[in-house]
PDB file of C-alpha atoms in Angstrom:
ATOM      1  CA  GLN F   1     100.592  61.799 135.968  1.00 87.00           C
ATOM      2  CA  VAL F   2      99.787  65.507 135.806  1.00 92.00           C
ATOM      3  CA  GLN F   3      96.300  66.796 135.113  1.00 95.00           C
ATOM      4  CA  LEU F   4      95.696  70.253 133.666  1.00 97.00           C
ATOM      5  CA  VAL F   5      92.271  71.881 133.720  1.00 97.00           C
ATOM      6  CA  GLU F   6      91.580  75.131 131.882  1.00 97.00           C
ATOM      7  CA  SER F   7      88.776  77.541 132.702  1.00 97.00           C
ATOM      8  CA  GLY F   8      87.684  81.070 131.922  1.00 98.00           C
ATOM      9  CA  GLY F   9      86.783  80.773 128.269  1.00 97.00           C
ATOM     10  CA  GLY F  10      83.591  82.187 126.822  1.00 97.00           C
ATOM     11  CA  LEU F  11      81.988  84.562 124.371  1.00 98.00           C
ATOM     12  CA  VAL F  12      83.166  88.165 124.308  1.00 98.00           C
ATOM     13  CA  GLN F  13      82.826  91.107 121.952  1.00 98.00           C
ATOM     14  CA  ALA F  14      85.807  92.431 120.032  1.00 98.00           C
ATOM     15  CA  GLY F  15      87.841  94.723 122.247  1.00 98.00           C
ATOM     16  CA  GLY F  16      86.854  92.866 125.376  1.00 98.00           C
ATOM     17  CA  SER F  17      88.914  90.853 127.840  1.00 98.00           C
ATOM     18  CA  LEU F  18      89.045  87.352 129.259  1.00 98.00           C
ATOM     19  CA  ARG F  19      91.292  85.686 131.797  1.00 98.00           C
ATOM     20  CA  LEU F  20      92.064  82.030 131.320  1.00 98.00           C
ATOM     21  CA  SER F  21      93.265  79.865 134.180  1.00 98.00           C
ATOM     22  CA  CYS F  22      94.944  76.479 134.124  1.00 98.00           C
ATOM     23  CA  ALA F  23      95.144  74.480 137.326  1.00 96.00           C
ATOM     24  CA  ALA F  24      97.589  71.603 137.647  1.00 94.00           C
ATOM     25  CA  SER F  25      97.041  68.621 139.915  1.00 89.00           C
ATOM     26  CA  GLY F  26      98.358  65.135 140.421  1.00 84.00           C
ATOM     27  CA  ARG F  27     102.088  64.509 140.337  1.00 81.00           C
ATOM     28  CA  THR F  28     103.039  68.119 139.781  1.00 75.00           C
ATOM     29  CA  PHE F  29     106.689  69.021 139.519  1.00 79.00           C
ATOM     30  CA  SER F  30     108.806  72.102 140.015  1.00 82.00           C
ATOM     31  CA  GLY F  31     111.179  73.786 137.613  1.00 84.00           C
ATOM     32  CA  GLY F  32     109.186  73.351 134.433  1.00 94.00           C
ATOM     33  CA  ALA F  33     107.691  75.825 131.982  1.00 96.00           C
ATOM     34  CA  MET F  34     104.036  76.278 131.145  1.00 97.00           C
ATOM     35  CA  GLY F  35     102.547  77.319 127.835  1.00 98.00           C
ATOM     36  CA  TRP F  36      99.317  78.360 126.176  1.00 98.00           C
ATOM     37  CA  PHE F  37      98.392  77.204 122.696  1.00 98.00           C
ATOM     38  CA  ARG F  38      95.287  77.671 120.585  1.00 98.00           C
ATOM     39  CA  GLN F  39      93.615  75.884 117.714  1.00 98.00           C
ATOM     40  CA  ALA F  40      91.017  77.367 115.408  1.00 96.00           C
ATOM     41  CA  PRO F  41      88.773  75.185 113.238  1.00 92.00           C
ATOM     42  CA  GLY F  42      90.664  73.785 110.276  1.00 94.00           C
ATOM     43  CA  LYS F  43      93.994  75.111 111.507  1.00 96.00           C
ATOM     44  CA  GLU F  44      96.994  73.628 113.271  1.00 96.00           C
ATOM     45  CA  ARG F  45      97.614  74.146 116.954  1.00 97.00           C
ATOM     46  CA  GLU F  46      99.422  77.462 117.392  1.00 97.00           C
ATOM     47  CA  PHE F  47     101.785  78.637 120.110  1.00 98.00           C
ATOM     48  CA  VAL F  48     100.515  81.643 122.067  1.00 98.00           C
ATOM     49  CA  ALA F  49     102.691  82.201 125.133  1.00 98.00           C
ATOM     50  CA  THR F  50     105.072  80.478 127.514  1.00 98.00           C
ATOM     51  CA  ILE F  51     106.514  81.210 130.943  1.00 98.00           C
ATOM     52  CA  ASN F  52     109.373  79.674 132.870  1.00 96.00           C
ATOM     53  CA  TRP F  53     109.216  78.346 136.409  1.00 95.00           C
ATOM     54  CA  SER F  54     110.203  81.586 138.128  1.00 95.00           C
ATOM     55  CA  GLY F  55     107.971  83.725 135.941  1.00 94.00           C
ATOM     56  CA  VAL F  56     110.866  85.912 134.893  1.00 96.00           C
ATOM     57  CA  ASP F  57     111.082  84.666 131.316  1.00 97.00           C
ATOM     58  CA  THR F  58     108.083  84.894 129.028  1.00 98.00           C
ATOM     59  CA  TYR F  59     107.654  84.696 125.286  1.00 98.00           C
ATOM     60  CA  TYR F  60     104.689  85.457 123.036  1.00 98.00           C
ATOM     61  CA  VAL F  61     103.671  84.957 119.457  1.00 98.00           C
ATOM     62  CA  ASP F  62     103.847  88.290 117.644  1.00 98.00           C
ATOM     63  CA  SER F  63     100.101  88.471 117.059  1.00 98.00           C
ATOM     64  CA  VAL F  64      99.330  88.722 120.804  1.00 98.00           C
ATOM     65  CA  LYS F  65     102.246  90.817 122.040  1.00 98.00           C
ATOM     66  CA  GLY F  66     101.015  93.841 123.955  1.00 98.00           C
ATOM     67  CA  ARG F  67      97.535  92.325 124.348  1.00 98.00           C
ATOM     68  CA  PHE F  68      98.055  89.038 126.222  1.00 98.00           C
ATOM     69  CA  THR F  69      99.953  88.456 129.457  1.00 98.00           C
ATOM     70  CA  ILE F  70     100.967  85.073 130.825  1.00 98.00           C
ATOM     71  CA  SER F  71     101.636  84.648 134.541  1.00 98.00           C
ATOM     72  CA  ARG F  72     101.785  81.886 137.110  1.00 97.00           C
ATOM     73  CA  ASP F  73     101.265  81.255 140.803  1.00 96.00           C
ATOM     74  CA  ASN F  74     103.362  78.251 141.783  1.00 95.00           C
ATOM     75  CA  ALA F  75     101.835  78.086 145.249  1.00 94.00           C
ATOM     76  CA  LYS F  76      98.491  77.438 143.565  1.00 95.00           C
ATOM     77  CA  ASN F  77      99.909  75.335 140.705  1.00 94.00           C
ATOM     78  CA  THR F  78      98.095  77.667 138.337  1.00 96.00           C
ATOM     79  CA  VAL F  79      99.022  79.546 135.184  1.00 98.00           C
ATOM     80  CA  TYR F  80      96.987  82.412 133.764  1.00 98.00           C
ATOM     81  CA  LEU F  81      96.505  84.087 130.418  1.00 98.00           C
ATOM     82  CA  GLN F  82      95.103  87.600 130.588  1.00 98.00           C
ATOM     83  CA  MET F  83      93.712  88.494 127.177  1.00 98.00           C
ATOM     84  CA  ASN F  84      92.862  92.109 126.415  1.00 98.00           C
ATOM     85  CA  SER F  85      91.776  93.897 123.251  1.00 98.00           C
ATOM     86  CA  LEU F  86      90.470  90.639 121.868  1.00 98.00           C
ATOM     87  CA  LYS F  87      89.940  90.284 118.141  1.00 98.00           C
ATOM     88  CA  PRO F  88      87.737  87.896 116.150  1.00 97.00           C
ATOM     89  CA  GLU F  89      90.893  86.170 114.916  1.00 97.00           C
ATOM     90  CA  ASP F  90      91.647  85.176 118.510  1.00 98.00           C
ATOM     91  CA  THR F  91      88.684  82.800 118.379  1.00 98.00           C
ATOM     92  CA  ALA F  92      89.925  79.279 119.078  1.00 98.00           C
ATOM     93  CA  VAL F  93      90.108  76.515 121.612  1.00 98.00           C
ATOM     94  CA  TYR F  94      92.841  77.463 124.070  1.00 98.00           C
ATOM     95  CA  TYR F  95      94.986  74.762 125.641  1.00 98.00           C
ATOM     96  CA  CYS F  96      97.499  74.942 128.440  1.00 98.00           C
ATOM     97  CA  ALA F  97     100.495  72.661 128.524  1.00 98.00           C
ATOM     98  CA  ALA F  98     103.346  71.800 130.877  1.00 97.00           C
ATOM     99  CA  ARG F  99     106.858  70.569 130.383  1.00 96.00           C
ATOM    100  CA  ARG F 100     109.665  69.596 132.742  1.00 94.00           C
ATOM    101  CA  ARG F 101     112.236  71.908 131.206  1.00 94.00           C
ATOM    102  CA  GLY F 102     112.513  75.571 130.172  1.00 94.00           C
ATOM    103  CA  ILE F 103     110.328  77.619 127.868  1.00 96.00           C
ATOM    104  CA  ALA F 104     109.540  76.276 124.430  1.00 97.00           C
ATOM    105  CA  THR F 105     107.260  77.233 121.556  1.00 97.00           C
ATOM    106  CA  SER F 106     106.740  73.868 119.863  1.00 97.00           C
ATOM    107  CA  PRO F 107     103.769  71.813 121.028  1.00 97.00           C
ATOM    108  CA  LEU F 108     105.959  68.731 120.599  1.00 97.00           C
ATOM    109  CA  ALA F 109     108.114  69.942 123.492  1.00 97.00           C
ATOM    110  CA  TYR F 110     105.295  69.726 126.026  1.00 97.00           C
ATOM    111  CA  ASP F 111     104.556  66.656 128.102  1.00 95.00           C
ATOM    112  CA  TYR F 112     101.092  67.367 129.519  1.00 96.00           C
ATOM    113  CA  TRP F 113      98.001  69.005 128.074  1.00 98.00           C
ATOM    114  CA  GLY F 114      94.639  70.213 129.277  1.00 97.00           C
ATOM    115  CA  GLN F 115      91.358  69.536 127.540  1.00 97.00           C
ATOM    116  CA  GLY F 116      90.969  73.080 126.237  1.00 97.00           C
ATOM    117  CA  THR F 117      88.562  75.955 126.736  1.00 98.00           C
ATOM    118  CA  GLN F 118      86.656  77.721 123.964  1.00 98.00           C
ATOM    119  CA  VAL F 119      87.203  81.427 123.382  1.00 98.00           C
ATOM    120  CA  THR F 120      84.876  83.109 120.910  1.00 98.00           C
ATOM    121  CA  VAL F 121      85.268  86.762 119.961  1.00 98.00           C
ATOM    122  CA  SER F 122      82.391  88.331 118.092  1.00 97.00           C
ATOM    123  CA  SER F 123      82.819  91.306 115.777  1.00 94.00           C
TER     124      SER F 123
END
């Protein structure tokens, strides 16, 4: 089994930055993609960003392009989400997820999930 633990969430003013981290442990595997999703109250879980194993291929939802950057350090089994120019509409619980294959945007494609970290952006 693979365990994912997110950290780095918090309260920030609009225009500020946060860096989320997601550390994997347990029976980790190589070759798979990682993703970040978010869920605001009363809304469905939404894809945010994904990155392939090598880090070469990334993909973002349009609403965060140019503001968020996903990266990974395979030696540390960790994936990051750098979030800049945050907006109140970015407020949500952010989840990281892992899958054994390439990048994907559907939450149904992911095999493992973290418990989530709250990000709150005040106006």
